[in-house]
GROMACS .gro file of C-alpha atoms in nm:
model
  274
    1MET     CA    1  -2.006   1.163   2.007
    2THR     CA    2  -2.149   1.387   1.692
    3ILE     CA    3  -1.971   1.590   1.445
    4ALA     CA    4  -2.099   1.940   1.322
    5THR     CA    5  -2.127   2.027   0.964
    6SER     CA    6  -1.839   2.288   1.040
    7ASP     CA    7  -1.598   2.059   1.138
    8PHE     CA    8  -1.748   1.762   0.913
    9ASP     CA    9  -1.683   1.971   0.601
   10TYR     CA   10  -1.294   2.064   0.749
   11ILE     CA   11  -1.198   1.766   0.773
   12ARG     CA   12  -1.269   1.611   0.444
   13ASP     CA   13  -1.084   1.902   0.323
   14VAL     CA   14  -0.789   1.879   0.535
   15VAL     CA   15  -0.766   1.487   0.450
   16ARG     CA   16  -0.881   1.576   0.109
   17ARG     CA   17  -0.529   1.822   0.095
   18HIS     CA   18  -0.298   1.581   0.203
   19SER     CA   19  -0.399   1.255   0.129
   20ALA     CA   20  -0.643   1.276  -0.200
   21ILE     CA   21  -0.888   1.069  -0.034
   22VAL     CA   22  -1.216   1.193  -0.112
   23LEU     CA   23  -1.511   1.180   0.215
   24ASP     CA   24  -1.851   1.213   0.024
   25ASP     CA   25  -2.145   1.402   0.243
   26GLY     CA   26  -2.286   1.151   0.426
   27LYS     CA   27  -1.871   0.966   0.559
   28GLU     CA   28  -2.000   1.150   0.943
   29TYR     CA   29  -2.019   0.856   1.019
   30LEU     CA   30  -1.690   0.705   0.957
   31VAL     CA   31  -1.514   1.050   1.076
   32GLU     CA   32  -1.732   0.984   1.378
   33SER     CA   33  -1.561   0.630   1.431
   34ARG     CA   34  -1.210   0.730   1.322
   35LEU     CA   35  -1.197   1.056   1.533
   36ILE     CA   36  -1.414   0.936   1.867
   37PRO     CA   37  -1.105   0.673   2.054
   38LEU     CA   38  -0.859   0.960   1.830
   39ALA     CA   39  -1.020   1.216   1.994
   40ARG     CA   40  -0.962   1.068   2.368
   41GLN     CA   41  -0.615   0.979   2.302
   42GLU     CA   42  -0.599   1.326   2.308
   43GLY     CA   43  -0.782   1.418   2.605
   44GLU     CA   44  -1.062   1.568   2.402
   45SER     CA   45  -1.462   1.526   2.494
   46SER     CA   46  -1.592   1.597   2.157
   47ILE     CA   47  -1.456   1.529   1.810
   48SER     CA   48  -1.509   1.959   1.803
   49SER     CA   49  -1.313   2.045   2.039
   50LEU     CA   50  -1.016   1.809   1.841
   51VAL     CA   51  -1.101   2.029   1.518
   52SER     CA   52  -1.113   2.373   1.752
   53ARG     CA   53  -0.712   2.216   1.836
   54MET     CA   54  -0.621   2.126   1.465
   55ARG     CA   55  -0.686   2.445   1.382
   56THR     CA   56  -0.472   2.624   1.541
   57ASP     CA   57  -0.188   2.313   1.586
   58VAL     CA   58   0.077   2.481   1.423
   59SER     CA   59   0.302   2.200   1.425
   60GLY     CA   60   0.128   1.960   1.217
   61ARG     CA   61   0.117   1.670   1.450
   62LEU     CA   62  -0.243   1.614   1.510
   63THR     CA   63  -0.355   1.733   1.157
   64ALA     CA   64  -0.131   1.405   1.079
   65ARG     CA   65  -0.282   1.167   1.314
   66VAL     CA   66  -0.633   1.296   1.223
   67VAL     CA   67  -0.559   1.198   0.838
   68ASP     CA   68  -0.372   0.911   0.929
   69ALA     CA   69  -0.667   0.846   1.139
   70MET     CA   70  -0.923   0.855   0.822
   71THR     CA   71  -0.649   0.658   0.561
   72THR     CA   72  -0.791   0.259   0.534
   73ASN     CA   73  -0.606   0.000   0.704
   74GLU     CA   74  -0.714  -0.311   0.599
   75THR     CA   75  -0.480  -0.648   0.477
   76SER     CA   76  -0.322  -0.948   0.516
   77PHE     CA   77  -0.089  -1.218   0.388
   78PHE     CA   78  -0.206  -1.283   0.001
   79ARG     CA   79  -0.543  -1.126  -0.027
   80ASP     CA   80  -0.740  -1.182  -0.300
   81VAL     CA   81  -0.510  -1.479  -0.352
   82HIS     CA   82  -0.537  -1.405  -0.783
   83PRO     CA   83  -0.299  -1.179  -0.819
   84PHE     CA   84  -0.016  -1.288  -0.677
   85ASP     CA   85  -0.096  -1.601  -0.824
   86ALA     CA   86  -0.064  -1.444  -1.152
   87PHE     CA   87   0.260  -1.250  -1.078
   88ALA     CA   88   0.398  -1.620  -0.905
   89THR     CA   89   0.318  -1.829  -1.282
   90THR     CA   90   0.317  -1.552  -1.523
   91VAL     CA   91   0.509  -1.277  -1.437
   92LEU     CA   92   0.795  -1.372  -1.231
   93PRO     CA   93   0.902  -1.617  -1.508
   94SER     CA   94   0.857  -1.374  -1.760
   95LEU     CA   95   1.100  -1.120  -1.566
   96LEU     CA   96   1.344  -1.437  -1.499
   97GLU     CA   97   1.399  -1.417  -1.870
   98ARG     CA   98   1.367  -1.051  -1.957
   99ARG     CA   99   1.594  -0.973  -1.665
  100ALA     CA  100   1.867  -1.152  -1.688
  101ALA     CA  101   2.131  -1.012  -1.803
  102GLN     CA  102   2.121  -0.725  -1.529
  103ARG     CA  103   2.001  -1.107  -1.232
  104SER     CA  104   1.778  -0.812  -1.096
  105ILE     CA  105   1.383  -0.759  -1.029
  106ASP     CA  106   1.271  -0.402  -0.857
  107LEU     CA  107   0.924  -0.363  -0.762
  108TRP     CA  108   0.697  -0.096  -0.494
  109CYS     CA  109   0.399  -0.186  -0.333
  110GLY     CA  110   0.243   0.157  -0.267
  111ALA     CA  111   0.021   0.250  -0.005
  112SER     CA  112   0.128  -0.138   0.132
  113SER     CA  113   0.038  -0.069   0.512
  114SER     CA  114   0.122  -0.257   0.765
  115GLY     CA  115   0.335  -0.495   0.534
  116GLN     CA  116   0.127  -0.777   0.458
  117GLU     CA  117   0.121  -0.759   0.061
  118PRO     CA  118   0.532  -0.624   0.011
  119TYR     CA  119   0.623  -0.925   0.268
  120THR     CA  120   0.366  -1.182   0.000
  121VAL     CA  121   0.544  -1.070  -0.257
  122ALA     CA  122   0.863  -1.148  -0.110
  123MET     CA  123   0.880  -1.516  -0.053
  124LEU     CA  124   0.717  -1.534  -0.375
  125LEU     CA  125   1.010  -1.399  -0.490
  126GLU     CA  126   1.228  -1.527  -0.227
  127GLU     CA  127   1.155  -1.869  -0.331
  128ALA     CA  128   1.126  -1.806  -0.706
  129LEU     CA  129   1.527  -1.694  -0.671
  130ALA     CA  130   1.592  -1.957  -0.475
  131GLY     CA  131   1.815  -2.184  -0.700
  132ARG     CA  132   1.937  -1.873  -0.871
  133PRO     CA  133   2.228  -1.778  -0.739
  134GLY     CA  134   2.362  -1.401  -0.784
  135TRP     CA  135   1.997  -1.281  -0.859
  136THR     CA  136   1.882  -0.991  -0.626
  137ALA     CA  137   1.579  -0.815  -0.592
  138ARG     CA  138   1.473  -0.487  -0.448
  139LEU     CA  139   1.135  -0.445  -0.300
  140LEU     CA  140   1.044  -0.076  -0.176
  141ALA     CA  141   0.703  -0.070  -0.013
  142THR     CA  142   0.549   0.303   0.083
  143ASP     CA  143   0.247   0.403   0.301
  144LEU     CA  144   0.119   0.755   0.387
  145SER     CA  145   0.096   0.616   0.735
  146ALA     CA  146   0.463   0.666   0.933
  147GLU     CA  147   0.325   0.371   1.210
  148MET     CA  148   0.232   0.132   0.892
  149VAL     CA  149   0.584   0.176   0.781
  150GLU     CA  150   0.770   0.146   1.074
  151ARG     CA  151   0.559  -0.162   1.133
  152THR     CA  152   0.654  -0.295   0.807
  153ARG     CA  153   1.035  -0.248   0.942
  154GLN     CA  154   0.942  -0.432   1.175
  155GLY     CA  155   0.753  -0.678   1.014
  156ARG     CA  156   0.626  -0.844   1.377
  157TYR     CA  157   0.240  -0.976   1.332
  158SER     CA  158   0.010  -1.183   1.566
  159GLN     CA  159  -0.130  -1.514   1.590
  160LEU     CA  160  -0.451  -1.361   1.433
  161GLU     CA  161  -0.239  -1.150   1.152
  162VAL     CA  162  -0.035  -1.432   0.985
  163ASN     CA  163  -0.414  -1.669   1.036
  164ARG     CA  164  -0.541  -1.421   0.737
  165GLY     CA  165  -0.438  -1.592   0.455
  166LEU     CA  166  -0.073  -1.720   0.552
  167PRO     CA  167  -0.026  -2.092   0.462
  168ALA     CA  168   0.187  -2.263   0.766
  169PRO     CA  169   0.424  -2.353   0.528
  170ARG     CA  170   0.569  -2.055   0.480
  171LEU     CA  171   0.478  -1.925   0.845
  172VAL     CA  172   0.720  -2.164   0.966
  173ARG     CA  173   0.985  -2.071   0.645
  174HIS     CA  174   0.984  -1.710   0.663
  175PHE     CA  175   0.891  -1.606   1.049
  176ASP     CA  176   1.017  -1.641   1.395
  177ARG     CA  177   0.859  -1.688   1.683
  178VAL     CA  178   0.895  -1.401   1.904
  179GLY     CA  179   0.695  -1.461   2.192
  180THR     CA  180   0.299  -1.467   2.141
  181GLU     CA  181   0.426  -1.242   1.782
  182TRP     CA  182   0.563  -1.388   1.441
  183GLN     CA  183   0.858  -1.175   1.304
  184VAL     CA  184   0.959  -1.214   0.919
  185LYS     CA  185   1.304  -1.385   0.937
  186PRO     CA  186   1.634  -1.103   0.849
  187SER     CA  187   1.674  -1.205   0.531
  188LEU     CA  188   1.357  -1.097   0.403
  189ARG     CA  189   1.325  -0.817   0.562
  190ALA     CA  190   1.617  -0.725   0.418
  191VAL     CA  191   1.429  -0.721   0.068
  192VAL     CA  192   1.215  -0.475   0.140
  193GLN     CA  193   1.265  -0.091   0.166
  194ALA     CA  194   1.006   0.059   0.411
  195GLN     CA  195   0.949   0.453   0.361
  196GLN     CA  196   0.702   0.649   0.435
  197LEU     CA  197   0.520   0.828   0.077
  198ASN     CA  198   0.199   1.015  -0.031
  199LEU     CA  199   0.111   0.971  -0.357
  200VAL     CA  200  -0.015   1.273  -0.416
  201ALA     CA  201   0.299   1.447  -0.321
  202PRO     CA  202   0.579   1.520  -0.508
  203TRP     CA  203   0.787   1.106  -0.540
  204PRO     CA  204   1.138   1.143  -0.388
  205PRO     CA  205   1.425   1.172  -0.667
  206HIS     CA  206   1.487   0.872  -0.872
  207THR     CA  207   1.221   0.638  -0.771
  208GLY     CA  208   1.169   0.364  -0.949
  209PRO     CA  209   1.202   0.242  -1.265
  210PHE     CA  210   1.019  -0.086  -1.123
  211ASP     CA  211   0.930  -0.406  -1.324
  212VAL     CA  212   0.623  -0.473  -1.064
  213VAL     CA  213   0.389  -0.138  -0.903
  214PHE     CA  214   0.144  -0.270  -0.599
  215LEU     CA  215  -0.094  -0.002  -0.602
  216ARG     CA  216  -0.430  -0.221  -0.467
  217ASN     CA  217  -0.705  -0.085  -0.314
  218VAL     CA  218  -0.636   0.256  -0.334
  219LEU     CA  219  -0.775   0.492  -0.661
  220ILE     CA  220  -1.123   0.418  -0.541
  221TYR     CA  221  -1.016   0.636  -0.256
  222PHE     CA  222  -0.950   0.933  -0.533
  223ASP     CA  223  -1.126   1.128  -0.780
  224ALA     CA  224  -1.109   1.161  -1.153
  225ASP     CA  225  -0.854   1.396  -1.154
  226THR     CA  226  -0.646   1.270  -0.884
  227LYS     CA  227  -0.663   0.866  -1.063
  228ARG     CA  228  -0.502   1.017  -1.340
  229SER     CA  229  -0.213   1.168  -1.246
  230VAL     CA  230  -0.079   0.883  -1.028
  231LEU     CA  231  -0.145   0.656  -1.284
  232ARG     CA  232   0.059   0.859  -1.535
  233ARG     CA  233   0.337   0.873  -1.280
  234ILE     CA  234   0.299   0.517  -1.266
  235ARG     CA  235   0.339   0.482  -1.616
  236GLY     CA  236   0.652   0.700  -1.579
  237VAL     CA  237   0.843   0.463  -1.318
  238LEU     CA  238   0.759   0.106  -1.458
  239ARG     CA  239   1.012  -0.021  -1.727
  240PRO     CA  240   0.878  -0.069  -2.084
  241GLY     CA  241   0.642  -0.402  -2.017
  242GLY     CA  242   0.598  -0.323  -1.674
  243VAL     CA  243   0.325  -0.498  -1.540
  244LEU     CA  244   0.091  -0.304  -1.270
  245PHE     CA  245  -0.171  -0.468  -1.034
  246LEU     CA  246  -0.416  -0.278  -0.918
  247GLY     CA  247  -0.762  -0.374  -0.694
  248SER     CA  248  -1.040  -0.590  -0.863
  249ALA     CA  249  -1.265  -0.244  -0.828
  250GLU     CA  250  -0.987  -0.071  -1.016
  251THR     CA  251  -0.900   0.004  -1.350
  252THR     CA  252  -0.636   0.185  -1.588
  253LEU     CA  253  -0.992   0.202  -1.881
  254GLY     CA  254  -1.109   0.546  -1.986
  255LEU     CA  255  -0.831   0.712  -1.708
  256ASP     CA  256  -0.477   0.635  -1.840
  257ASP     CA  257  -0.536   0.447  -2.240
  258ARG     CA  258  -0.145   0.401  -2.261
  259PHE     CA  259  -0.166   0.112  -2.043
  260GLU     CA  260  -0.233  -0.218  -2.213
  261ARG     CA  261  -0.551  -0.455  -2.013
  262VAL     CA  262  -0.354  -0.782  -1.964
  263VAL     CA  263  -0.559  -1.078  -1.819
  264MET     CA  264  -0.359  -1.395  -1.645
  265GLY     CA  265  -0.565  -1.713  -1.531
  266ARG     CA  266  -0.788  -1.478  -1.296
  267ALA     CA  267  -0.655  -1.215  -1.222
  268THR     CA  268  -0.607  -0.885  -1.403
  269ALA     CA  269  -0.258  -0.666  -1.473
  270TYR     CA  270  -0.134  -0.409  -1.648
  271ARG     CA  271   0.166  -0.332  -1.879
  272VAL     CA  272   0.348  -0.055  -2.038
  273PRO     CA  273   0.399  -0.176  -2.407
  274GLU     CA  274   0.760  -0.233  -2.491
   0.00000   0.00000   0.00000
């Protein structure tokens, strides 16, 4: 099963319009690897017949499934651990001082896939606030994929998934065994509010304000103009002094000079001036 040039052009146009993800020439192999299983699930014998159905699917269901299939959902607990170290040792202590009067912290994990990142942040929050009664934390976890949002709400992970980056003491402290899987304890799930959100579409009214935003390993899929737009909107929902964590291959430099680059140990963050 291979993809025709006209079908590839149609797919990448749809994906770009709906998610801003850019599929360059040479990514035909990626489209094939993602859409062949989907074509079979939909009872189609080829990607071409899948595309033919997409062109006439007025409901948008098939288009949504294709865009979902083309998004990257690679994630793990404490992935690339240095930003989480910086959050726990530098950002959180500063927040506890700055937000002492309000006794509340607001965070956002964008493009959060199946929830390992927001639950990593939630664990660090709960541990930091354990000896501070009266404090509250709100953590918004968003993703383009409705399936990933539902997985985040459920907070259930396989043994393989919890083995990837999650220290055993935190597994015991924050998870319950459910059959062959592990589920995040209700108290921690209550902190994380999962909802579907397209970063390049209009955001819900009253999004934010946030003290910290994690938006890691998603800007790399956007063109420069889209990166600038997303960064400008994130800056608009961060409180003065708020911190943005990006992926290790991402930066605001040359895109939005109103962020301050801050080195925190072995991690780099970007701060909105106060």
